[in-house]
Amino acid sequence: MSRQRNWIASTAAGLSALSACAVAGVAGTAHAAPAWCSGPVLDAGALPEVVDRDACDLRGRVVRAEGGAAVRVPADETSVLAHVLRRDGRSELGVTTERGGSRFRLHREAPEPRRTAAAALAACKDGAFNAGKVTWPKGEAVKWSYHAPPDVDLGVKDPAEAVGRGVKDAFEATTDCEDLGPKPDIEQAYQGTTDREPNIAAAGECGKPDGTSVIGWRNVKGMSDQVLAMTCQWGRGGTAIEGDTAMRAVKDMWWEQGQGTCPKGRYYASAVATHETLHVLGLGHVSGNEHDNLTMSPTVAPCDAGPSTLGKGDYLGLIKLYGERS
Ligand SMILES: [Zn+2]
């Protein structure tokens, strides 16, 4: 009996594979979906850079890169970019759905360049930046809401203050450098606290965009223990439509307020929030240890408040994306 059911199931699968071939214009040629197209979570490293829907329909599927950056592929013409900040480095993955949902383009991170012996440049002398392709509309303040941590002791006295200060330092391009010029022409519009969690789903992937940008605390079970924070940015036609950041809400383990003393191994919440907010605004990482003093260096060291103040390259990246505030 069960054997018969299996036969029926496999016949049905065979028929649907045939009909997929017919749609693709190769009726009568039985072909299986590529191996990289199967499973609940697809491996970004195994996918081609451009995927045609006829070969593998990625809409609504979860794709994950090495290191944990993962996205749910949008159904319509939308881009999604995931940045994961880990204690041991970073992971990034982007997918853009093109041509009305008939084609998907992957944006994978380049491998981390070989670490050189070069000393890091001073932040105020280092003009390197990596400006992304998705920016917020000109002349509109970016609306965002804060999500408080679940009922765990983060080790941070005032989590809302730390995140709010971190976000402000990004928008206001807080810097210790002299002579960097006017602030970037992009401002925040804080909407208050929300019960809505940052838009990162259970497997640790950027979820379906909902148009509400949430920056705050969350612990996602599907994330590796190494993950400190994750930011997702969605866009349409190069215009950002949503940006969410989840700071990892783990019981008294990692975080510090960002002012005063810092027990070994902890991270300044405000400094991480500044780095993540610059991702929300469209900046990517600047790799290579000569850039370690920039906020957009892909690594953040414990007890390092440096990312709270933007370096020259971080500032120039924002100016490139938004111009100068008048
Ligand atoms: Zn990052």
CSV table of N, CA and C in Angstrom, one decimal, residues 243-305:
chain,number,residue,atom,x,y,z
A,243,GLY,N,14.8,49.4,6.2
A,243,GLY,CA,16.1,48.9,6.7
A,243,GLY,C,15.8,48.5,8.2
A,244,ASP,N,16.3,47.3,8.5
A,244,ASP,CA,16.1,46.8,9.8
A,244,ASP,C,17.4,46.3,10.4
A,245,THR,N,17.6,46.5,11.7
A,245,THR,CA,18.8,46.0,12.4
A,245,THR,C,18.4,45.2,13.6
A,246,ALA,N,18.9,44.0,13.7
A,246,ALA,CA,18.7,43.3,15.0
A,246,ALA,C,20.1,43.2,15.7
A,247,MET,N,20.1,43.8,16.9
A,247,MET,CA,21.3,43.7,17.8
A,247,MET,C,21.0,42.4,18.5
A,248,ARG,N,21.9,41.5,18.7
A,248,ARG,CA,21.7,40.2,19.3
A,248,ARG,C,21.3,40.4,20.8
A,249,ALA,N,20.1,39.9,21.1
A,249,ALA,CA,19.7,40.1,22.5
A,249,ALA,C,20.0,38.8,23.2
A,250,VAL,N,21.2,38.7,23.8
A,250,VAL,CA,21.6,37.5,24.5
A,250,VAL,C,21.9,37.9,26.0
A,251,LYS,N,21.5,37.0,26.9
A,251,LYS,CA,21.6,37.3,28.3
A,251,LYS,C,23.0,37.7,28.7
A,252,ASP,N,23.1,38.8,29.4
A,252,ASP,CA,24.4,39.3,30.0
A,252,ASP,C,25.6,38.6,29.5
A,253,MET,N,26.0,38.9,28.3
A,253,MET,CA,27.1,38.2,27.7
A,253,MET,C,28.1,39.1,27.0
A,254,TRP,N,27.6,40.0,26.2
A,254,TRP,CA,28.4,40.7,25.2
A,254,TRP,C,28.4,42.2,25.3
A,255,TRP,N,27.4,42.8,25.8
A,255,TRP,CA,27.2,44.2,25.5
A,255,TRP,C,27.6,45.1,26.7
A,256,GLU,N,27.9,46.3,26.3
A,256,GLU,CA,28.3,47.4,27.2
A,256,GLU,C,27.7,48.7,26.7
A,257,GLN,N,27.4,49.5,27.6
A,257,GLN,CA,26.7,50.8,27.3
A,257,GLN,C,27.4,51.6,26.2
A,258,GLY,N,28.7,51.7,26.4
A,258,GLY,CA,29.4,52.5,25.4
A,258,GLY,C,30.0,53.8,26.1
A,259,GLN,N,29.9,53.8,27.4
A,259,GLN,CA,30.5,54.9,28.1
A,259,GLN,C,31.1,54.4,29.4
A,260,GLY,N,32.3,54.8,29.7
A,260,GLY,CA,32.9,54.4,31.0
A,260,GLY,C,33.7,53.1,30.8
A,261,THR,N,33.7,52.2,31.8
A,261,THR,CA,34.5,51.0,31.8
A,261,THR,C,33.9,50.0,30.9
A,262,CYS,N,34.8,49.0,30.5
A,262,CYS,CA,34.3,48.0,29.6
A,262,CYS,C,35.0,46.7,30.0
A,263,PRO,N,34.2,45.8,30.6
A,263,PRO,CA,34.8,44.5,30.9
A,263,PRO,C,35.3,43.7,29.7
A,264,LYS,N,36.4,43.0,29.8
A,264,LYS,CA,37.0,42.3,28.7
A,264,LYS,C,36.0,41.5,27.9
A,265,GLY,N,36.1,41.6,26.6
A,265,GLY,CA,35.3,40.7,25.7
A,265,GLY,C,33.9,41.3,25.4
A,266,ARG,N,33.6,42.4,25.9
A,266,ARG,CA,32.3,43.0,25.6
A,266,ARG,C,32.3,44.0,24.5
A,267,TYR,N,31.2,44.3,23.9
A,267,TYR,CA,31.1,45.2,22.8
A,267,TYR,C,30.3,46.4,23.2
A,268,TYR,N,30.7,47.6,22.7
A,268,TYR,CA,29.9,48.8,22.9
A,268,TYR,C,28.7,48.8,22.0
A,269,ALA,N,27.5,48.7,22.6
A,269,ALA,CA,26.3,48.6,21.8
A,269,ALA,C,26.1,49.8,20.9
A,270,SER,N,26.4,51.0,21.4
A,270,SER,CA,26.2,52.2,20.5
A,270,SER,C,27.2,52.1,19.3
A,271,ALA,N,28.4,51.7,19.5
A,271,ALA,CA,29.4,51.6,18.4
A,271,ALA,C,28.9,50.6,17.3
A,272,VAL,N,28.4,49.5,17.8
A,272,VAL,CA,27.8,48.5,16.8
A,272,VAL,C,26.6,49.1,16.1
A,273,ALA,N,25.7,49.8,16.9
A,273,ALA,CA,24.6,50.4,16.3
A,273,ALA,C,24.9,51.4,15.2
A,274,THR,N,26.0,52.2,15.4
A,274,THR,CA,26.5,53.1,14.4
A,274,THR,C,26.9,52.4,13.1
A,275,HIS,N,27.7,51.4,13.3
A,275,HIS,CA,28.1,50.6,12.1
A,275,HIS,C,26.9,50.0,11.4
A,276,GLU,N,25.9,49.5,12.1
A,276,GLU,CA,24.8,48.9,11.4
A,276,GLU,C,23.9,49.9,10.8
A,277,THR,N,23.8,51.1,11.4
A,277,THR,CA,23.0,52.2,10.8
A,277,THR,C,23.6,52.6,9.5
A,278,LEU,N,24.9,52.6,9.4
A,278,LEU,CA,25.5,53.0,8.1
A,278,LEU,C,25.2,52.0,7.0
A,279,HIS,N,25.0,50.7,7.4
A,279,HIS,CA,24.5,49.7,6.4
A,279,HIS,C,23.1,50.1,6.0
A,280,VAL,N,22.3,50.5,7.0
A,280,VAL,CA,20.9,50.9,6.7
A,280,VAL,C,20.9,52.0,5.6
A,281,LEU,N,21.9,52.9,5.8
A,281,LEU,CA,22.0,54.1,4.9
A,281,LEU,C,22.6,53.7,3.6
A,282,GLY,N,23.2,52.5,3.4
A,282,GLY,CA,23.7,52.1,2.1
A,282,GLY,C,25.2,51.9,2.0
A,283,LEU,N,25.9,52.0,3.1
A,283,LEU,CA,27.3,51.8,3.0
A,283,LEU,C,27.7,50.3,3.2
A,284,GLY,N,28.7,49.8,2.5
A,284,GLY,CA,29.2,48.5,2.7
A,284,GLY,C,30.5,48.5,3.4
A,285,HIS,N,31.1,47.4,3.6
A,285,HIS,CA,32.3,47.3,4.3
A,285,HIS,C,33.5,47.7,3.5
A,286,VAL,N,34.6,48.2,4.1
A,286,VAL,CA,35.9,48.5,3.5
A,286,VAL,C,36.8,47.5,4.1
A,287,SER,N,37.2,46.5,3.3
A,287,SER,CA,38.0,45.4,3.8
A,287,SER,C,39.5,45.7,3.8
A,288,GLY,N,40.3,45.0,4.5
A,288,GLY,CA,41.7,45.2,4.6
A,288,GLY,C,42.1,45.8,5.9
A,289,ASN,N,43.2,45.3,6.5
A,289,ASN,CA,43.4,45.8,7.9
A,289,ASN,C,44.0,47.2,7.9
A,290,GLU,N,44.4,47.8,6.7
A,290,GLU,CA,44.8,49.2,6.7
A,290,GLU,C,43.6,50.1,7.0
A,291,HIS,N,42.4,49.5,6.9
A,291,HIS,CA,41.2,50.3,7.1
A,291,HIS,C,40.5,50.0,8.4
A,292,ASP,N,41.2,49.3,9.3
A,292,ASP,CA,40.6,48.9,10.6
A,292,ASP,C,40.1,50.0,11.4
A,293,ASN,N,40.5,51.2,11.2
A,293,ASN,CA,40.1,52.3,12.1
A,293,ASN,C,38.8,53.0,11.6
A,294,LEU,N,38.3,52.6,10.4
A,294,LEU,CA,37.1,53.1,9.9
A,294,LEU,C,35.9,52.4,10.6
A,295,THR,N,34.8,53.2,10.7
A,295,THR,CA,33.5,52.5,11.2
A,295,THR,C,33.1,51.4,10.3
A,296,MET,N,33.3,51.5,9.0
A,296,MET,CA,32.8,50.5,8.1
A,296,MET,C,33.9,49.4,7.8
A,297,SER,N,34.9,49.3,8.7
A,297,SER,CA,35.7,48.1,8.7
A,297,SER,C,34.8,46.9,9.0
A,298,PRO,N,35.1,45.8,8.4
A,298,PRO,CA,34.1,44.7,8.7
A,298,PRO,C,34.3,44.0,10.0
A,299,THR,N,35.2,44.5,10.8
A,299,THR,CA,35.3,43.9,12.2
A,299,THR,C,35.2,44.9,13.2
A,300,VAL,N,34.6,44.6,14.3
A,300,VAL,CA,34.5,45.5,15.5
A,300,VAL,C,35.1,44.7,16.6
A,301,ALA,N,36.1,45.4,17.3
A,301,ALA,CA,36.8,44.7,18.4
A,301,ALA,C,36.1,44.9,19.7
A,302,PRO,N,36.2,44.0,20.6
A,302,PRO,CA,35.6,44.2,22.0
A,302,PRO,C,36.2,45.5,22.6
A,303,CYS,N,35.4,46.2,23.3
A,303,CYS,CA,35.7,47.4,24.1
A,303,CYS,C,36.3,48.5,23.1
A,304,ASP,N,35.9,48.5,21.9
A,304,ASP,CA,36.4,49.5,20.9
A,304,ASP,C,35.2,50.5,20.7
A,305,ALA,N,35.3,51.7,21.2
A,305,ALA,CA,34.3,52.7,20.9
A,305,ALA,C,34.6,53.4,19.6
